PDB file of C-alpha atoms in Angstrom:
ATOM      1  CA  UNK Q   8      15.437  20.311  28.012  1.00  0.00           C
ATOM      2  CA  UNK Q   9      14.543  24.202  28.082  1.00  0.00           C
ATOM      3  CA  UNK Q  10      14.589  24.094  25.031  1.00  0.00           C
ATOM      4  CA  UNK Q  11      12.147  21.045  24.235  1.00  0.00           C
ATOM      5  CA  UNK Q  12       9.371  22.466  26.452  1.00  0.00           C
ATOM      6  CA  UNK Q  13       9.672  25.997  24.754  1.00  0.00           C
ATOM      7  CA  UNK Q  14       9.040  24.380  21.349  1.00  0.00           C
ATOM      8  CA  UNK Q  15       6.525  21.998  22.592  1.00  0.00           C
ATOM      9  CA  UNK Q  16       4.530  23.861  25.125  1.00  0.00           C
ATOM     10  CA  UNK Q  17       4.632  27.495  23.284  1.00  0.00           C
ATOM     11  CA  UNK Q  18       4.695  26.199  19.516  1.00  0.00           C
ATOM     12  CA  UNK Q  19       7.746  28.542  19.583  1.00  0.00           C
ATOM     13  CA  UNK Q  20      10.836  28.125  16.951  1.00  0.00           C
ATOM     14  CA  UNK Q  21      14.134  27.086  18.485  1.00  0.00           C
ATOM     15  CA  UNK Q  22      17.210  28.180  16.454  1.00  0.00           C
ATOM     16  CA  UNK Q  23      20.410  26.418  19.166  1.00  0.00           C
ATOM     17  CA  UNK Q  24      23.584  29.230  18.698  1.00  0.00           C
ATOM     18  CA  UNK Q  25      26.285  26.997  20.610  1.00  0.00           C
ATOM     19  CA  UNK Q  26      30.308  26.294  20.823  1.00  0.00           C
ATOM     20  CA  UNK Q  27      29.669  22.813  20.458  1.00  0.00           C
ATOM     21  CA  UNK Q  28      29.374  20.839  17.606  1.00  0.00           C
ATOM     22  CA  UNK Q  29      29.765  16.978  18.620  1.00  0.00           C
ATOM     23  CA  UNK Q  30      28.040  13.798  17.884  1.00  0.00           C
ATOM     24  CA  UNK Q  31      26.560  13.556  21.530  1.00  0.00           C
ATOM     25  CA  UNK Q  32      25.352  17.207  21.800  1.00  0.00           C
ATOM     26  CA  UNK Q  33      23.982  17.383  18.203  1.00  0.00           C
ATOM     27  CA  UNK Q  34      21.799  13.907  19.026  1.00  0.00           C
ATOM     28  CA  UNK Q  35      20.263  16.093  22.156  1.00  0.00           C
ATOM     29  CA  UNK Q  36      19.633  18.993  20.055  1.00  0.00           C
ATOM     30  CA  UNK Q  37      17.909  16.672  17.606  1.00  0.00           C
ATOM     31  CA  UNK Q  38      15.494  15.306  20.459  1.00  0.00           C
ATOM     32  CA  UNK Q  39      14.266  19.037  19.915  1.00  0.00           C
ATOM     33  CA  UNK Q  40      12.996  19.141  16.749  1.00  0.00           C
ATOM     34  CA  UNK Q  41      15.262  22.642  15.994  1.00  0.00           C
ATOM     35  CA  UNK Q  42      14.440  24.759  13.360  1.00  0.00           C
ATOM     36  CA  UNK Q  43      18.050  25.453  12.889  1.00  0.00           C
ATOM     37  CA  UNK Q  44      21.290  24.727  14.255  1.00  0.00           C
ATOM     38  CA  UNK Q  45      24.884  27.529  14.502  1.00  0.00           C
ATOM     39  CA  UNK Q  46      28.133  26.967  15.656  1.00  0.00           C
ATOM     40  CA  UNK Q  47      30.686  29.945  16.553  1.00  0.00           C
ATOM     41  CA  UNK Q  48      32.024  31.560  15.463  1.00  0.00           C
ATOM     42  CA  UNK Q  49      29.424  32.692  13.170  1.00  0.00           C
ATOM     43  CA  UNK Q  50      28.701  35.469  10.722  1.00  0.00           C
ATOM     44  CA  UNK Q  51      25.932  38.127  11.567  1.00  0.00           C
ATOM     45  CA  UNK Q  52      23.997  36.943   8.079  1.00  0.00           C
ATOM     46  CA  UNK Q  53      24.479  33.319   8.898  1.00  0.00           C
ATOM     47  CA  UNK Q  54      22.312  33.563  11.898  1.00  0.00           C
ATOM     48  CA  UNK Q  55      19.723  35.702  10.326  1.00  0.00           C
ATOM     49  CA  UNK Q  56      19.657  32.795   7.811  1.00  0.00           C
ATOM     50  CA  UNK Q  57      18.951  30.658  10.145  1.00  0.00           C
ATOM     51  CA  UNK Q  58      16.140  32.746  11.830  1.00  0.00           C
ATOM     52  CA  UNK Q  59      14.627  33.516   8.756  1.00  0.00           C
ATOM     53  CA  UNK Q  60      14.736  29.295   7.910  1.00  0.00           C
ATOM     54  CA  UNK Q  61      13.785  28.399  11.052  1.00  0.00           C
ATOM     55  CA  UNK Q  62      10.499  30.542  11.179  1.00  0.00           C
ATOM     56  CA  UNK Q  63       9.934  29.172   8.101  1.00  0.00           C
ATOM     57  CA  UNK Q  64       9.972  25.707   8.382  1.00  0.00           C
ATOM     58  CA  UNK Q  65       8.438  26.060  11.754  1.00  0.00           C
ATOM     59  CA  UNK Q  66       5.777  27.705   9.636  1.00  0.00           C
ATOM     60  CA  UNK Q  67       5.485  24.928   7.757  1.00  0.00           C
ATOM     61  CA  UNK Q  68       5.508  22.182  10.090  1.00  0.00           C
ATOM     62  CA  UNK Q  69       2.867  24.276  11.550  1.00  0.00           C
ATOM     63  CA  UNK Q  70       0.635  24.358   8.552  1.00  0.00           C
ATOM     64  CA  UNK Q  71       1.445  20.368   8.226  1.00  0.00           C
ATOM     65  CA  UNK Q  72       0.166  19.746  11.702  1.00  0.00           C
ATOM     66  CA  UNK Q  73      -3.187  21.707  11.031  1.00  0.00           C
ATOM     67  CA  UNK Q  74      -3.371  19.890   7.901  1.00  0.00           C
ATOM     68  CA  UNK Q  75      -3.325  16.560   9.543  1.00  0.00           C
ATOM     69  CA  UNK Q  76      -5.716  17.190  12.464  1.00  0.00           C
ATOM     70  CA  UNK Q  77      -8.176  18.727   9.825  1.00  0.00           C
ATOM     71  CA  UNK Q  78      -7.733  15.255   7.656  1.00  0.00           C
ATOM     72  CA  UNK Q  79      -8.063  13.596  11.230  1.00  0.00           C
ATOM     73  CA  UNK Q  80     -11.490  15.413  12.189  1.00  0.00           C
ATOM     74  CA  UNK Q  81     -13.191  14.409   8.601  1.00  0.00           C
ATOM     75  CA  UNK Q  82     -12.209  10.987   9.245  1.00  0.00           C
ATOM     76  CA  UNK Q  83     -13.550  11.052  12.471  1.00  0.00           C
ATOM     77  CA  UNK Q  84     -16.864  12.539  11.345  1.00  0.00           C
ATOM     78  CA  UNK Q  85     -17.487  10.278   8.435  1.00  0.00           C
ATOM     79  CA  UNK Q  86     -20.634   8.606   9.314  1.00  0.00           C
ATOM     80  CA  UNK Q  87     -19.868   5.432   7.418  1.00  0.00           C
ATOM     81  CA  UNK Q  88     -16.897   2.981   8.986  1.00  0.00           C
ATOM     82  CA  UNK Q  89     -13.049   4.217   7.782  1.00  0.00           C
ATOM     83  CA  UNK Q  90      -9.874   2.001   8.514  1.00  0.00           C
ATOM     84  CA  UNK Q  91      -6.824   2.862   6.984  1.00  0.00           C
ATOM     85  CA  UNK Q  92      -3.611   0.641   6.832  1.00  0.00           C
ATOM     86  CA  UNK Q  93       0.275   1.315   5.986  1.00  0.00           C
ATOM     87  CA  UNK Q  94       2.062  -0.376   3.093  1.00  0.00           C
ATOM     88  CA  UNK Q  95       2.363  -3.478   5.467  1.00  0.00           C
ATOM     89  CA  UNK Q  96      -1.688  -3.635   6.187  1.00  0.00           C
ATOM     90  CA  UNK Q  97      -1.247  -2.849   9.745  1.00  0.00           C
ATOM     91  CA  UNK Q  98      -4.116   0.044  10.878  1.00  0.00           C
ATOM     92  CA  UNK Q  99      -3.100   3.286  11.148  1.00  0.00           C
ATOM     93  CA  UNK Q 100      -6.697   4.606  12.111  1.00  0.00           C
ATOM     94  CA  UNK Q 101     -10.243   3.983  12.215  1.00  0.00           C
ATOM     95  CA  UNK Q 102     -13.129   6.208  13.456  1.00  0.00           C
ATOM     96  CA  UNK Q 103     -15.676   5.937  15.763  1.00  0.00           C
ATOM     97  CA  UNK Q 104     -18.041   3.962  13.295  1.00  0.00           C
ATOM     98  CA  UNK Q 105     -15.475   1.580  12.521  1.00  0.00           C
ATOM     99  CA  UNK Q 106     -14.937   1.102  16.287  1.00  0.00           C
ATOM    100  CA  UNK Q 107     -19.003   0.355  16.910  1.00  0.00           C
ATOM    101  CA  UNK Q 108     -19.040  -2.260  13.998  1.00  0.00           C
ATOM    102  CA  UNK Q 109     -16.146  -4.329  14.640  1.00  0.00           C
ATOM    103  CA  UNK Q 110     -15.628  -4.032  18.466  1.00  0.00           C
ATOM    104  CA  UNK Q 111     -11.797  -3.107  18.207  1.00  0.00           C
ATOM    105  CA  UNK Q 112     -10.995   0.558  19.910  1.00  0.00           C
ATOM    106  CA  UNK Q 113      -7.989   2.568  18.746  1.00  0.00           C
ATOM    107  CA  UNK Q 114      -5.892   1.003  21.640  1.00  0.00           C
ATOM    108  CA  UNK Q 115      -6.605  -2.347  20.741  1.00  0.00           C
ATOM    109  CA  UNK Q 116      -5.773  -2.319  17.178  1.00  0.00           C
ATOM    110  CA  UNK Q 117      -3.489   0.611  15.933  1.00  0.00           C
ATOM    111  CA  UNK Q 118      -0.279  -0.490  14.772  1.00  0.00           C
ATOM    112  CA  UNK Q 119      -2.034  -4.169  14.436  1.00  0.00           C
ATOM    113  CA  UNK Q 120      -2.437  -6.076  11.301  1.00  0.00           C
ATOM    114  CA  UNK Q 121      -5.983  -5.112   9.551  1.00  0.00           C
ATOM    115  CA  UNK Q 122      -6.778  -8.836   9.184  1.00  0.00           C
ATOM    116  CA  UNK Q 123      -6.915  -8.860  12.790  1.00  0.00           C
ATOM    117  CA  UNK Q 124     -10.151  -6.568  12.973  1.00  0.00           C
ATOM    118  CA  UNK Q 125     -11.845  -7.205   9.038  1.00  0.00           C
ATOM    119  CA  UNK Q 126     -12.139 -10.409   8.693  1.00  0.00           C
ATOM    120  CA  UNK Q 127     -14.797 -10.496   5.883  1.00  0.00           C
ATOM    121  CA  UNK Q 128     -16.499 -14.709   5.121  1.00  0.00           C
ATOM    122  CA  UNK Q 129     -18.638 -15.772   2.181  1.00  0.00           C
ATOM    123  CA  UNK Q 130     -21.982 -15.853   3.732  1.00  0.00           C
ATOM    124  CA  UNK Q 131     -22.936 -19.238   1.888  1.00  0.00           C
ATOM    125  CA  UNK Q 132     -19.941 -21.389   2.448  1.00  0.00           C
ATOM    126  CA  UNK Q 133     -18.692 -19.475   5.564  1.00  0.00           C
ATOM    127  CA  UNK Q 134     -15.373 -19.422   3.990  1.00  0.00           C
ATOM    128  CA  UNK Q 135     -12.652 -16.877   4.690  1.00  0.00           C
ATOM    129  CA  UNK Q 136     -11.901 -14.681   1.845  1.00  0.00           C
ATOM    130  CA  UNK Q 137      -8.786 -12.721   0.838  1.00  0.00           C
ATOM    131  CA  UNK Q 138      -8.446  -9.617   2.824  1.00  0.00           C
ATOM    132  CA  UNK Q 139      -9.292  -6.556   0.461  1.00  0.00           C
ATOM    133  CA  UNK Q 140      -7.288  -4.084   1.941  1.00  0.00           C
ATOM    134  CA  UNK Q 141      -3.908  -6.523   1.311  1.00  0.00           C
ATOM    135  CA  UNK Q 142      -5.326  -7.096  -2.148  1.00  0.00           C
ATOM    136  CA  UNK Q 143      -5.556  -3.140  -2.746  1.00  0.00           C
ATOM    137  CA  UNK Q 144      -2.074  -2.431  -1.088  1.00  0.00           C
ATOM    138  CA  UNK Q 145      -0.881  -5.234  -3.520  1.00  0.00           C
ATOM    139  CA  UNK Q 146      -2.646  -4.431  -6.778  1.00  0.00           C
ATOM    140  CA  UNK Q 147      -2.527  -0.903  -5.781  1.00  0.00           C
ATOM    141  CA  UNK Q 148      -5.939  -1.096  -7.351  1.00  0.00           C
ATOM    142  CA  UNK Q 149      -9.241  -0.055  -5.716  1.00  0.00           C
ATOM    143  CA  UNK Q 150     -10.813  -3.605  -4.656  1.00  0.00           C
ATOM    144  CA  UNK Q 151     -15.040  -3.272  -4.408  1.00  0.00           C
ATOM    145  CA  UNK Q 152     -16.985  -6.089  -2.863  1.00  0.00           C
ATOM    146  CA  UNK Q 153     -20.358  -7.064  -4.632  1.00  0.00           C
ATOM    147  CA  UNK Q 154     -22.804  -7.981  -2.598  1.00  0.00           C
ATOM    148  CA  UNK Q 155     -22.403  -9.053   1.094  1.00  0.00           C
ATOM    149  CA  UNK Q 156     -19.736 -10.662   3.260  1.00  0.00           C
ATOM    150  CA  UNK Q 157     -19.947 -11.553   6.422  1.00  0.00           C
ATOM    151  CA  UNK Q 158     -17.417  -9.340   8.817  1.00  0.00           C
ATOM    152  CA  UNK Q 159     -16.274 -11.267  11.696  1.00  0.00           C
ATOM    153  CA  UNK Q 160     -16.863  -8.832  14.913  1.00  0.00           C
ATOM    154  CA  UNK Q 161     -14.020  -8.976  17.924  1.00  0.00           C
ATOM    155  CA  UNK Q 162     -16.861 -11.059  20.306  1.00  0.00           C
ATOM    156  CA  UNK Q 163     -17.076 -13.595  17.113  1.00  0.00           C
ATOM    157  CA  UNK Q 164     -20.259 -12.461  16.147  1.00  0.00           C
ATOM    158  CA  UNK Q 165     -20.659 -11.762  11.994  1.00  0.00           C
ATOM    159  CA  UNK Q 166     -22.219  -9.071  10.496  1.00  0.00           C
ATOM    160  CA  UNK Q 167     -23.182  -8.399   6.836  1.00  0.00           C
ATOM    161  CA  UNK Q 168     -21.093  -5.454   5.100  1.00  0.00           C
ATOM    162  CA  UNK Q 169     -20.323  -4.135   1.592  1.00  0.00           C
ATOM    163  CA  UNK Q 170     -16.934  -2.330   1.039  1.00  0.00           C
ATOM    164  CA  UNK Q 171     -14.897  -0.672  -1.281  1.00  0.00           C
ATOM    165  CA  UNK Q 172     -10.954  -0.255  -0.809  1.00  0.00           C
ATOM    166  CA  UNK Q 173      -8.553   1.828  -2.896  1.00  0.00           C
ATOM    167  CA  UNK Q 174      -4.776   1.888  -2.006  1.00  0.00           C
ATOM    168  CA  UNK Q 175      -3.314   5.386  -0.686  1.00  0.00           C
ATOM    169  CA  UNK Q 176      -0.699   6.603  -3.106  1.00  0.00           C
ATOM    170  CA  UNK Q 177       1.539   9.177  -2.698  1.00  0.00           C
ATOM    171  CA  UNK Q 178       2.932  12.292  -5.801  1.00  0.00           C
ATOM    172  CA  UNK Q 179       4.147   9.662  -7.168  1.00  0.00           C
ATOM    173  CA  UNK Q 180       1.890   6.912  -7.779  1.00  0.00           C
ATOM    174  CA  UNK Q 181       3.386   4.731  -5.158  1.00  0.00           C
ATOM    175  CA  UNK Q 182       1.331   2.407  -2.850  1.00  0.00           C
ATOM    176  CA  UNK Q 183       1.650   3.785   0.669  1.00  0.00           C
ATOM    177  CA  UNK Q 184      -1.147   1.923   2.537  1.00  0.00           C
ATOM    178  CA  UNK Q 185      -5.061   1.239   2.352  1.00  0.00           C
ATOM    179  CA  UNK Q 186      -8.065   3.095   2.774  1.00  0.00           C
ATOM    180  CA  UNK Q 187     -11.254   0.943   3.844  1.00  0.00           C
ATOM    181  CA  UNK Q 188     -15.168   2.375   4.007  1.00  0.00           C
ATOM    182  CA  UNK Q 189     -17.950  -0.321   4.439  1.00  0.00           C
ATOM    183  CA  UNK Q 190     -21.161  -0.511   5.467  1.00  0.00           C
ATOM    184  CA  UNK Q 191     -23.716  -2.691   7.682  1.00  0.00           C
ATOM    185  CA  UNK Q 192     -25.950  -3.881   5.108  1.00  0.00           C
TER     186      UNK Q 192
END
């Protein structure tokens, strides 16, 4: 516990120098997030190992974190509507635009599948097309609309966008989820 709340609440590194080394205690050290873990008896360069690790990869899970909440405040500030999806479509995030246009806030839709909030209709035959953000995670091609659809709103109401999709990939070329920017046209 003491050891949780120093890591969490002080952004401190937590190296655990115990006795013990079974399954039970090493699954409540893990709830910790430790930046490194020593049993006794120990040698006096084995534990300045694991300092020197531990402030390293607390470094770097420190970097990571900044990284993220930087990625997270562009997002946010993008004037145009953002929705991104994992590999299985369902919405990982969508800004404040995003939320105006289709009605759906953050705690109605993350972790929801994106067909649930973009809904996009031809706007001569009313029909419901293929959701672009599937097709992208499944082509792992970028997917552009021509012209305008009609975007199904959560109150039912439609409004006409234009959108462009490309998958997310990772290093390695490998599908990971969606990225979706439209536009009220």
């Amino acid at each position: 516990y003491t050891a949780g709340q120093i890591s969490s609440q002080l952004d401190i590194p937590v190296v655990f120098l115990t006795a013990l080394s079974d399954k039970w205690t090493l699954n409540r050290v893990k709830l910790t997030d430790p930046c490194g873990y020593i049993t006794k008896p120990f040698k006096e360069q084995d534990l300045t190992t694991a300092i020197e690790l531990g402030i390293y990869k607390h470094k770097q899970h420190k970097a990571l974190r900044e990284s993220r909440r930087q990625l997270e405040t562009i997002l946010k500030s993008i004037g145009d509507p953002v929705i991104t999806t994992d590999i299985h479509g369902l919405v990982t995030f969508l800004n404040v635009a995003a939320q105006v246009i289709t009605g759906w806030s953050e705690d109605d839709i993350i972790g929801k599948p994106v067909q649930q909030i973009f809904n996009l209709n031809d706007p001569r035959t009313f029909e419901r097309l293929p959701c672009p953000i599937i097709q992208a995670i499944e082509t792992g091609n970028s997917v552009w609309l021509d012209g305008r659809f009609l975007l199904t709103r959560k109150d039912g109401s439609t409004l006409s966008v234009g959108d462009c999709v490309a998958p997310i990939k990772d290093e390695n070329g490998t599908v990971q989820g969606a990225v979706l920017i439209f536009q009220d046209m």
